[in-house]
CSV table of C-alpha atoms and ligand atoms in Angstrom, one decimal:
chain,number,residue,atom,x,y,z
A,22,MET,CA,54.5,-80.7,-6.5
A,23,LYS,CA,52.3,-79.0,-3.9
A,24,ILE,CA,50.9,-75.8,-5.3
A,25,ASP,CA,51.4,-73.2,-2.5
A,26,ALA,CA,50.5,-70.0,-4.4
A,27,ILE,CA,49.5,-68.9,-7.9
A,28,ARG,CA,49.4,-65.5,-9.5
A,29,PHE,CA,48.0,-64.3,-12.8
A,30,ASP,CA,49.2,-61.0,-14.4
A,31,GLN,CA,47.3,-59.7,-17.3
A,32,LEU,CA,50.0,-57.8,-19.3
A,33,LYS,CA,49.8,-55.3,-22.1
A,34,MET,CA,53.1,-54.8,-24.0
A,35,PRO,CA,53.8,-52.4,-26.9
A,36,LEU,CA,54.9,-54.2,-30.1
A,37,VAL,CA,57.8,-52.6,-32.0
A,38,SER,CA,55.5,-52.5,-35.0
A,39,PRO,CA,51.8,-53.2,-35.5
A,40,PHE,CA,50.9,-56.8,-36.5
A,41,GLU,CA,48.0,-57.2,-38.9
A,42,THR,CA,46.3,-60.5,-39.8
A,43,SER,CA,43.1,-61.3,-41.7
A,44,PHE,CA,41.3,-61.0,-38.3
A,45,GLY,CA,42.7,-57.7,-37.1
A,46,ARG,CA,45.5,-55.4,-36.2
A,47,GLU,CA,47.4,-55.4,-33.0
A,48,ILE,CA,49.5,-52.5,-31.7
A,49,ASP,CA,49.9,-53.9,-28.2
A,50,ARG,CA,50.1,-57.5,-27.3
A,51,GLU,CA,48.2,-58.7,-24.3
A,52,CYS,CA,48.8,-62.0,-22.5
A,53,VAL,CA,48.5,-63.6,-19.0
A,54,LEU,CA,51.7,-64.4,-17.2
A,55,VAL,CA,51.3,-67.3,-14.7
A,56,THR,CA,53.5,-67.6,-11.6
A,57,ILE,CA,53.3,-70.7,-9.4
A,58,GLN,CA,55.1,-71.2,-6.1
A,59,SER,CA,55.7,-74.8,-5.1
A,60,GLU,CA,57.8,-76.0,-2.2
A,61,GLY,CA,60.2,-73.0,-2.4
A,62,VAL,CA,60.5,-73.0,-6.2
A,63,THR,CA,58.9,-70.5,-8.6
A,64,GLY,CA,57.7,-71.5,-12.1
A,65,TYR,CA,56.5,-69.2,-14.9
A,66,GLY,CA,54.1,-69.8,-17.8
A,67,GLU,CA,52.6,-67.7,-20.5
A,68,CYS,CA,48.9,-67.9,-21.6
A,69,VAL,CA,48.9,-66.7,-25.2
A,70,ALA,CA,45.4,-65.4,-25.3
A,71,THR,CA,45.3,-61.7,-26.3
A,72,HIS,CA,42.8,-58.8,-26.0
A,73,ASP,CA,40.5,-59.8,-28.8
A,74,PRO,CA,38.8,-63.1,-29.7
A,75,GLY,CA,40.3,-63.0,-33.2
A,76,TYR,CA,42.7,-66.0,-33.5
A,77,ASN,CA,40.2,-68.1,-31.5
A,78,TYR,CA,37.4,-67.4,-29.0
A,79,GLU,CA,39.6,-66.9,-26.0
A,80,THR,CA,40.8,-63.5,-24.7
A,81,THR,CA,42.9,-62.3,-21.8
A,82,GLY,CA,39.6,-61.5,-20.1
A,83,THR,CA,38.1,-65.0,-20.5
A,84,ALA,CA,41.5,-66.5,-19.5
A,85,MET,CA,41.6,-64.5,-16.2
A,86,HIS,CA,38.1,-65.6,-15.5
A,87,ILE,CA,38.7,-69.3,-16.3
A,88,LEU,CA,42.0,-69.4,-14.4
A,89,LYS,CA,40.6,-67.7,-11.3
A,90,ASP,CA,37.2,-69.3,-11.0
A,91,PHE,CA,37.8,-72.8,-12.4
A,92,VAL,CA,41.5,-73.8,-12.8
A,93,THR,CA,42.8,-72.3,-9.5
A,94,PRO,CA,40.3,-74.3,-7.2
A,95,LEU,CA,41.4,-77.5,-9.0
A,96,ILE,CA,45.1,-77.1,-8.2
A,97,LEU,CA,45.7,-74.7,-5.3
A,98,GLY,CA,46.9,-76.7,-2.3
A,99,LYS,CA,46.9,-79.9,-4.3
A,100,ASP,CA,49.8,-82.1,-5.0
A,101,ILE,CA,50.2,-82.2,-8.8
A,102,LYS,CA,52.2,-85.2,-10.0
A,103,ASP,CA,53.0,-84.0,-13.5
A,104,ALA,CA,51.5,-82.4,-16.7
A,105,LEU,CA,49.2,-85.3,-17.4
A,106,ASP,CA,47.9,-85.2,-13.8
A,107,PHE,CA,47.2,-81.5,-14.4
A,108,GLN,CA,45.4,-82.4,-17.7
A,109,GLN,CA,43.3,-84.9,-15.8
A,110,ARG,CA,42.3,-82.4,-13.2
A,111,VAL,CA,41.2,-79.8,-15.7
A,112,SER,CA,39.6,-82.2,-18.1
A,113,GLY,CA,36.1,-81.1,-16.9
A,114,ILE,CA,36.7,-77.6,-18.3
A,115,ARG,CA,35.6,-77.6,-21.9
A,116,GLY,CA,37.9,-75.8,-24.2
A,117,HIS,CA,39.9,-72.8,-22.9
A,118,ASN,CA,43.1,-74.4,-24.1
A,119,LEU,CA,45.1,-71.2,-24.1
A,120,ALA,CA,44.3,-70.7,-20.4
A,121,LYS,CA,45.1,-74.3,-19.4
A,122,ALA,CA,48.4,-74.2,-21.4
A,123,GLY,CA,49.6,-71.2,-19.5
A,124,VAL,CA,49.4,-73.1,-16.2
A,125,GLU,CA,50.9,-76.3,-17.7
A,126,MET,CA,53.9,-74.3,-18.9
A,127,ALA,CA,54.5,-73.0,-15.4
A,128,LEU,CA,54.4,-76.6,-14.1
A,129,TRP,CA,57.0,-77.7,-16.6
A,130,ASP,CA,59.2,-74.8,-15.5
A,131,LEU,CA,58.8,-76.0,-11.9
A,132,MET,CA,59.6,-79.6,-12.9
A,133,GLY,CA,62.7,-78.6,-14.8
A,134,LYS,CA,63.9,-76.5,-11.9
A,135,ARG,CA,63.3,-79.3,-9.4
A,136,GLU,CA,65.3,-81.8,-11.4
A,137,ASN,CA,67.8,-79.2,-12.6
A,138,LYS,CA,67.1,-80.0,-16.2
A,139,SER,CA,66.2,-77.8,-19.2
A,140,LEU,CA,62.9,-78.5,-21.0
A,141,LYS,CA,65.0,-79.7,-23.9
A,142,GLU,CA,66.6,-82.3,-21.7
A,143,LEU,CA,63.3,-83.3,-20.1
A,144,TRP,CA,61.8,-83.9,-23.5
A,145,GLY,CA,64.8,-85.4,-25.3
A,146,GLY,CA,65.4,-82.5,-27.7
A,147,ALA,CA,67.6,-83.3,-30.6
A,148,ARG,CA,69.4,-80.0,-31.3
A,149,GLU,CA,71.2,-77.1,-29.6
A,150,LYS,CA,69.8,-74.5,-31.9
A,151,VAL,CA,66.6,-74.3,-33.9
A,152,GLU,CA,65.9,-73.0,-37.4
A,153,VAL,CA,63.6,-70.0,-37.4
A,154,GLY,CA,61.7,-67.6,-39.7
A,155,VAL,CA,59.8,-64.4,-39.4
A,156,SER,CA,56.0,-63.9,-39.8
A,157,ILE,CA,55.2,-60.6,-41.5
A,158,GLY,CA,51.8,-59.0,-41.0
A,159,ILE,CA,49.7,-57.5,-43.8
A,160,GLN,CA,51.4,-54.2,-44.9
A,161,GLU,CA,50.0,-51.0,-46.4
A,162,SER,CA,50.8,-52.2,-49.9
A,163,ALA,CA,52.7,-55.0,-51.8
A,164,SER,CA,55.7,-52.7,-52.1
A,165,HIS,CA,55.8,-52.0,-48.4
A,166,LEU,CA,55.6,-55.8,-47.9
A,167,VAL,CA,58.6,-56.4,-50.2
A,168,GLN,CA,60.5,-53.8,-48.3
A,169,SER,CA,59.7,-55.4,-45.0
A,170,ALA,CA,60.7,-58.8,-46.3
A,171,ALA,CA,64.0,-57.3,-47.6
A,172,ASP,CA,64.7,-55.8,-44.1
A,173,TYR,CA,64.2,-59.2,-42.4
A,174,ILE,CA,66.2,-61.1,-45.0
A,175,GLN,CA,69.0,-58.5,-44.5
A,176,GLN,CA,68.8,-59.2,-40.7
A,177,GLY,CA,69.4,-62.9,-41.5
A,178,TYR,CA,66.0,-64.5,-41.6
A,179,ALA,CA,66.1,-67.3,-44.1
A,180,ARG,CA,62.4,-68.1,-44.1
A,181,ILE,CA,59.6,-65.6,-44.6
A,182,LYS,CA,55.9,-66.1,-43.8
A,183,ILE,CA,53.4,-63.5,-45.0
A,184,LYS,CA,49.9,-63.0,-43.8
A,185,ILE,CA,47.2,-63.0,-46.5
A,186,LYS,CA,43.5,-62.2,-46.7
A,187,PRO,CA,41.0,-61.9,-49.6
A,188,GLY,CA,42.1,-59.1,-51.8
A,189,ARG,CA,45.6,-59.1,-50.3
A,190,ASP,CA,46.9,-62.5,-51.4
A,191,VAL,CA,48.2,-63.4,-54.9
A,192,GLU,CA,49.5,-60.0,-55.8
A,193,ASP,CA,51.3,-59.5,-52.5
A,194,THR,CA,52.8,-63.0,-52.5
A,195,SER,CA,53.8,-62.8,-56.1
A,196,ALA,CA,55.6,-59.5,-55.4
A,197,VAL,CA,57.7,-61.1,-52.6
A,198,ARG,CA,58.4,-64.1,-54.8
A,199,ALA,CA,59.5,-61.9,-57.7
A,200,ALA,CA,61.8,-59.9,-55.4
A,201,PHE,CA,63.3,-63.0,-53.8
A,202,PRO,CA,63.2,-66.0,-56.2
A,203,ASN,CA,65.0,-68.3,-53.8
A,204,ILE,CA,63.7,-67.4,-50.4
A,205,ARG,CA,61.9,-70.0,-48.4
A,206,LEU,CA,58.4,-68.5,-48.4
A,207,GLN,CA,55.0,-69.5,-47.0
A,208,VAL,CA,51.6,-67.8,-46.4
A,209,ASP,CA,49.0,-67.8,-43.6
A,210,ALA,CA,45.4,-66.9,-44.2
A,211,ASN,CA,44.1,-67.4,-40.6
A,212,SER,CA,40.8,-68.9,-41.7
A,213,ALA,CA,39.9,-66.1,-44.0
A,214,TYR,CA,38.5,-68.1,-47.0
A,215,SER,CA,35.6,-70.5,-47.7
A,216,LEU,CA,36.2,-73.4,-50.1
A,217,ASP,CA,34.4,-71.4,-52.8
A,218,ASP,CA,36.6,-68.3,-52.6
A,219,ALA,CA,39.7,-70.4,-52.2
A,220,LYS,CA,39.6,-70.7,-56.0
A,221,THR,CA,41.2,-67.3,-56.0
A,222,LEU,CA,44.2,-68.8,-54.2
A,223,MET,CA,45.0,-71.3,-57.1
A,224,PRO,CA,47.8,-69.0,-58.6
A,225,LEU,CA,49.7,-69.4,-55.3
A,226,ASP,CA,50.2,-73.0,-56.3
A,227,ASP,CA,52.8,-71.8,-58.8
A,228,LEU,CA,54.9,-69.6,-56.5
A,229,ASN,CA,57.0,-72.4,-55.0
A,230,LEU,CA,55.7,-71.9,-51.5
A,231,LEU,CA,56.7,-74.2,-48.6
A,232,LEU,CA,53.0,-74.3,-47.5
A,233,ILE,CA,49.7,-72.5,-47.3
A,234,GLU,CA,48.6,-72.2,-43.7
A,235,GLN,CA,45.0,-72.4,-42.5
A,236,PRO,CA,43.2,-71.1,-45.5
A,237,LEU,CA,39.7,-72.2,-44.4
A,238,PHE,CA,37.5,-72.1,-41.3
A,239,GLU,CA,39.0,-73.2,-38.1
A,240,ASP,CA,36.4,-75.9,-37.4
A,241,ASP,CA,36.5,-77.3,-41.0
A,242,ILE,CA,39.1,-80.1,-41.4
A,243,TRP,CA,37.0,-81.7,-44.2
A,244,ASP,CA,37.0,-78.8,-46.6
A,245,HIS,CA,40.8,-78.5,-46.1
A,246,ARG,CA,41.0,-82.0,-47.5
A,247,LYS,CA,39.0,-81.0,-50.6
A,248,LEU,CA,41.3,-78.0,-51.1
A,249,GLN,CA,44.5,-80.1,-50.5
A,250,GLU,CA,43.4,-82.5,-53.2
A,251,GLN,CA,43.5,-79.6,-55.7
A,252,LEU,CA,46.9,-78.2,-54.7
A,253,LYS,CA,50.5,-79.3,-55.2
A,254,THR,CA,51.5,-77.0,-52.3
A,255,PRO,CA,51.1,-78.6,-48.9
A,256,VAL,CA,48.3,-77.3,-46.8
A,257,CYS,CA,49.3,-76.7,-43.2
A,258,LEU,CA,46.8,-76.6,-40.4
A,259,ASP,CA,47.1,-74.2,-37.4
A,260,GLU,CA,43.7,-73.2,-35.9
A,261,SER,CA,41.9,-76.5,-36.8
A,262,ILE,CA,44.3,-78.6,-34.7
A,263,VAL,CA,43.1,-78.1,-31.1
A,264,SER,CA,43.9,-81.5,-29.7
A,265,PRO,CA,45.9,-84.7,-30.6
A,266,ARG,CA,42.5,-86.1,-31.7
A,267,HIS,CA,42.1,-83.4,-34.3
A,268,ALA,CA,45.6,-84.0,-35.5
A,269,ARG,CA,44.6,-87.7,-36.1
A,270,TYR,CA,41.5,-86.6,-37.9
A,271,ALA,CA,43.5,-84.3,-40.2
A,272,ILE,CA,46.0,-87.1,-40.9
A,273,GLU,CA,43.4,-89.7,-41.6
A,274,MET,CA,41.4,-87.4,-43.8
A,275,LYS,CA,44.6,-86.2,-45.6
A,276,ALA,CA,43.4,-82.7,-44.9
A,277,CYS,CA,47.0,-81.3,-44.7
A,278,ARG,CA,50.6,-82.4,-45.3
A,279,VAL,CA,52.1,-80.3,-42.5
A,280,ILE,CA,51.0,-79.3,-39.0
A,281,ASN,CA,51.9,-76.1,-37.1
A,282,ILE,CA,52.2,-77.0,-33.4
A,283,LYS,CA,51.3,-74.4,-30.8
A,284,ALA,CA,51.2,-75.6,-27.2
A,285,GLY,CA,48.6,-72.9,-26.3
A,286,ARG,CA,46.1,-73.9,-29.0
A,287,LEU,CA,46.5,-77.6,-28.0
A,288,GLY,CA,45.9,-76.9,-24.3
A,289,GLY,CA,49.4,-77.6,-23.1
A,290,LEU,CA,52.9,-78.7,-23.8
A,291,SER,CA,52.0,-82.3,-23.0
A,292,GLN,CA,49.5,-82.2,-25.8
A,293,ALA,CA,52.0,-80.6,-28.1
A,294,LEU,CA,54.4,-83.4,-27.4
A,295,MET,CA,51.7,-85.9,-28.3
A,296,VAL,CA,51.0,-84.2,-31.6
A,297,HIS,CA,54.7,-84.1,-32.4
A,298,ASP,CA,54.9,-87.9,-31.8
A,299,LEU,CA,51.8,-88.7,-33.7
A,300,CYS,CA,53.0,-86.7,-36.7
A,301,MET,CA,56.4,-88.3,-36.6
A,302,GLU,CA,54.8,-91.8,-36.7
A,303,HIS,CA,52.9,-90.7,-39.8
A,304,ASN,CA,55.9,-89.0,-41.5
A,305,LEU,CA,54.1,-85.6,-41.4
A,306,PRO,CA,56.6,-82.7,-40.8
A,307,VAL,CA,55.8,-80.2,-38.1
A,308,TRP,CA,57.0,-76.7,-37.2
A,309,CYS,CA,56.5,-74.5,-34.1
A,310,GLY,CA,54.0,-71.7,-34.5
A,311,GLY,CA,54.2,-68.4,-32.6
A,312,MET,CA,51.7,-66.1,-30.8
A,313,LEU,CA,54.0,-63.0,-30.5
A,314,GLU,CA,55.2,-64.5,-27.1
A,315,THR,CA,57.2,-62.8,-24.4
A,316,GLY,CA,60.5,-64.3,-23.5
A,317,ILE,CA,58.6,-66.8,-21.3
A,318,GLY,CA,56.6,-68.4,-24.1
A,319,ARG,CA,59.5,-67.9,-26.6
A,320,ALA,CA,61.8,-70.0,-24.3
A,321,SER,CA,59.1,-72.7,-24.3
A,322,ASN,CA,58.6,-72.6,-28.1
A,323,ILE,CA,62.4,-72.9,-28.7
A,324,ALA,CA,62.7,-75.9,-26.4
A,325,LEU,CA,59.8,-77.6,-28.1
A,326,ALA,CA,61.3,-76.9,-31.6
A,327,SER,CA,64.4,-78.8,-30.5
A,328,LEU,CA,62.4,-82.1,-30.8
A,329,PRO,CA,63.3,-84.3,-33.9
A,330,ASN,CA,60.2,-83.9,-36.0
A,331,PHE,CA,60.3,-80.1,-36.0
A,332,VAL,CA,61.9,-80.2,-39.4
A,333,MET,CA,60.6,-76.9,-40.8
A,334,PRO,CA,61.6,-73.4,-39.5
A,335,GLY,CA,59.4,-72.1,-36.7
A,336,ASP,CA,57.6,-68.7,-36.3
A,337,ILE,CA,60.1,-67.9,-33.6
A,338,SER,CA,61.9,-64.7,-34.2
A,339,ALA,CA,64.5,-62.8,-32.1
A,340,SER,CA,63.0,-60.9,-29.1
A,341,ASP,CA,63.7,-57.5,-30.7
A,342,ARG,CA,61.4,-58.3,-33.7
A,343,TYR,CA,58.5,-58.1,-31.2
A,344,TYR,CA,59.4,-56.0,-28.1
A,345,ALA,CA,61.8,-53.2,-27.2
A,346,ARG,CA,61.4,-54.3,-23.6
A,347,ASP,CA,60.5,-57.8,-22.6
A,348,VAL,CA,59.5,-59.4,-19.3
A,349,THR,CA,62.5,-61.7,-19.2
A,350,ASN,CA,66.0,-60.6,-18.3
A,351,GLU,CA,67.3,-62.8,-21.1
A,352,CYS,CA,66.6,-62.0,-24.8
A,353,PHE,CA,66.7,-64.3,-27.8
A,354,VAL,CA,69.0,-63.3,-30.7
A,355,LEU,CA,69.2,-64.5,-34.2
A,356,ASN,CA,72.4,-66.4,-35.2
A,357,SER,CA,73.9,-65.8,-38.7
A,358,ASP,CA,72.5,-69.1,-39.9
A,359,SER,CA,68.9,-68.1,-39.2
A,360,THR,CA,68.8,-70.1,-36.0
A,361,ILE,CA,68.2,-69.3,-32.3
A,362,ASP,CA,70.0,-71.2,-29.5
A,363,VAL,CA,68.0,-73.5,-27.2
A,364,PRO,CA,68.1,-72.3,-23.6
A,365,ARG,CA,70.3,-74.5,-21.3
A,366,GLY,CA,69.2,-73.4,-17.9
A,367,ALA,CA,66.9,-75.4,-15.7
A,368,GLY,CA,63.2,-75.3,-16.7
A,369,LEU,CA,62.5,-72.6,-19.2
A,370,GLY,CA,66.0,-71.2,-18.6
A,371,VAL,CA,64.9,-67.6,-18.3
A,372,THR,CA,64.4,-65.2,-15.4
A,373,ILE,CA,61.8,-62.5,-14.9
A,374,ASP,CA,62.4,-58.7,-14.9
A,375,GLU,CA,59.9,-57.9,-12.0
A,376,LYS,CA,60.0,-54.2,-12.8
A,377,ALA,CA,59.0,-54.8,-16.4
A,378,LEU,CA,56.3,-57.1,-15.3
A,379,LYS,CA,54.9,-54.5,-12.9
A,380,ASP,CA,55.1,-51.8,-15.6
A,381,PHE,CA,53.2,-53.9,-18.1
A,382,SER,CA,50.5,-55.2,-15.7
A,383,LEU,CA,46.9,-54.3,-16.3
A,384,ALA,CA,45.5,-56.5,-13.6
A,385,SER,CA,46.9,-59.1,-11.1
A,386,LEU,CA,45.2,-61.9,-9.2
A,387,GLN,CA,47.0,-63.8,-6.4
A,388,PHE,CA,45.9,-66.9,-4.4
A,389,HIS,CA,47.6,-68.6,-1.5
A,390,ASN,CA,46.9,-71.9,0.0
A,391,THR,CA,45.9,-71.3,3.6
B,430,OSB,O1,48.4,-67.6,-37.1
B,430,OSB,O2,50.5,-68.0,-36.8
B,430,OSB,C1,49.5,-67.3,-36.5
B,430,OSB,C2,50.4,-64.3,-34.3
B,430,OSB,C3,49.3,-64.2,-33.6
B,430,OSB,C4,48.2,-65.1,-33.8
B,430,OSB,C5,48.3,-66.0,-34.8
B,430,OSB,C6,49.5,-66.2,-35.6
B,430,OSB,C7,50.5,-65.3,-35.3
B,430,OSB,C8,51.7,-65.3,-36.1
B,430,OSB,C9,53.0,-64.7,-35.5
B,430,OSB,O3,51.8,-65.7,-37.3
B,430,OSB,C10,54.0,-65.7,-35.2
B,430,OSB,C11,55.1,-65.1,-34.3
B,430,OSB,O4,54.9,-65.2,-33.1
B,430,OSB,O5,56.1,-64.6,-34.8
B,431,MG,MG1,48.8,-69.4,-38.3
């Protein structure tokens, strides 16, 4: 695929409700939309960095810089064979996985469109619809949280994830468990605890949770192993798994029993596929994480979650849980069995609402091969 032109749009989109985690509160979601022109075909990708370096060190600002000054010169005018060829070309850029993954997604969209195959078909997805859940941010109080969970359960979500942080953990989680004794429930700390203060999390072990996600520091796989030894509940790693290598470390160390796969955090969909396969070989279940994506990233997540080892519900909710207006013409809806249909169209299987894109754009960079 000869790369004829590439565009990066830094977008800022209002969320339908604020999303609060242990690292901060988002009212608007930023991201970078990647558009690549190749031999008359247009491919789209989403870089899931946001305004603040809270989830990891990247931001929309660093992503625009890395994409413009380092990634673009390596691919513009070049003939890119496939995703692994792309990974090879950008392997000299340390880190910045979210930036790289946005471009790789656009390449997959192009490859699918050229071959007239959906991403699910390209990857050998095993299902037509994927099981999903909802991730609920930290609320004003435990009773507000219970109300929010009740609303989502009413809408049809059969799995609830709640965000926790020190001081807002056992009481909040217990309240949701008491209100919904049978709901599939899990928690996510986004690296808010040290091994010492993780002692306060021990009561969570008796709440019949599916998993406890990323309780400890993002660069600390070893302490997660020490914590997992003390818990019946599976530990799930999110932030710590930034490459297939890190997935192997975690498996070998027995640091977790579940892995959350996010193509962005791993540096690209090709890397996500590798982690999926590695976990399957080791009988470790995976599920698809979310980064409050637009319809572009959401289409990619749903296609990924159609692969066989995605055996737990993903953080993939319906479009209207996030945005009143999205950048895709298509929107994703929740089926009555807490699933979302896998797109069938070529590539990502979605189209762009150019007007929405323009309205949400904060900054735009465009490069042509001359
Ligand atoms: O840790 O899973 C996370 C959103 C932004 C950053 C990190 C995380 C999340 C979520 C939301 O939990 C998942 C979603 O997109 O619904
Ligand atoms: Mg997480």
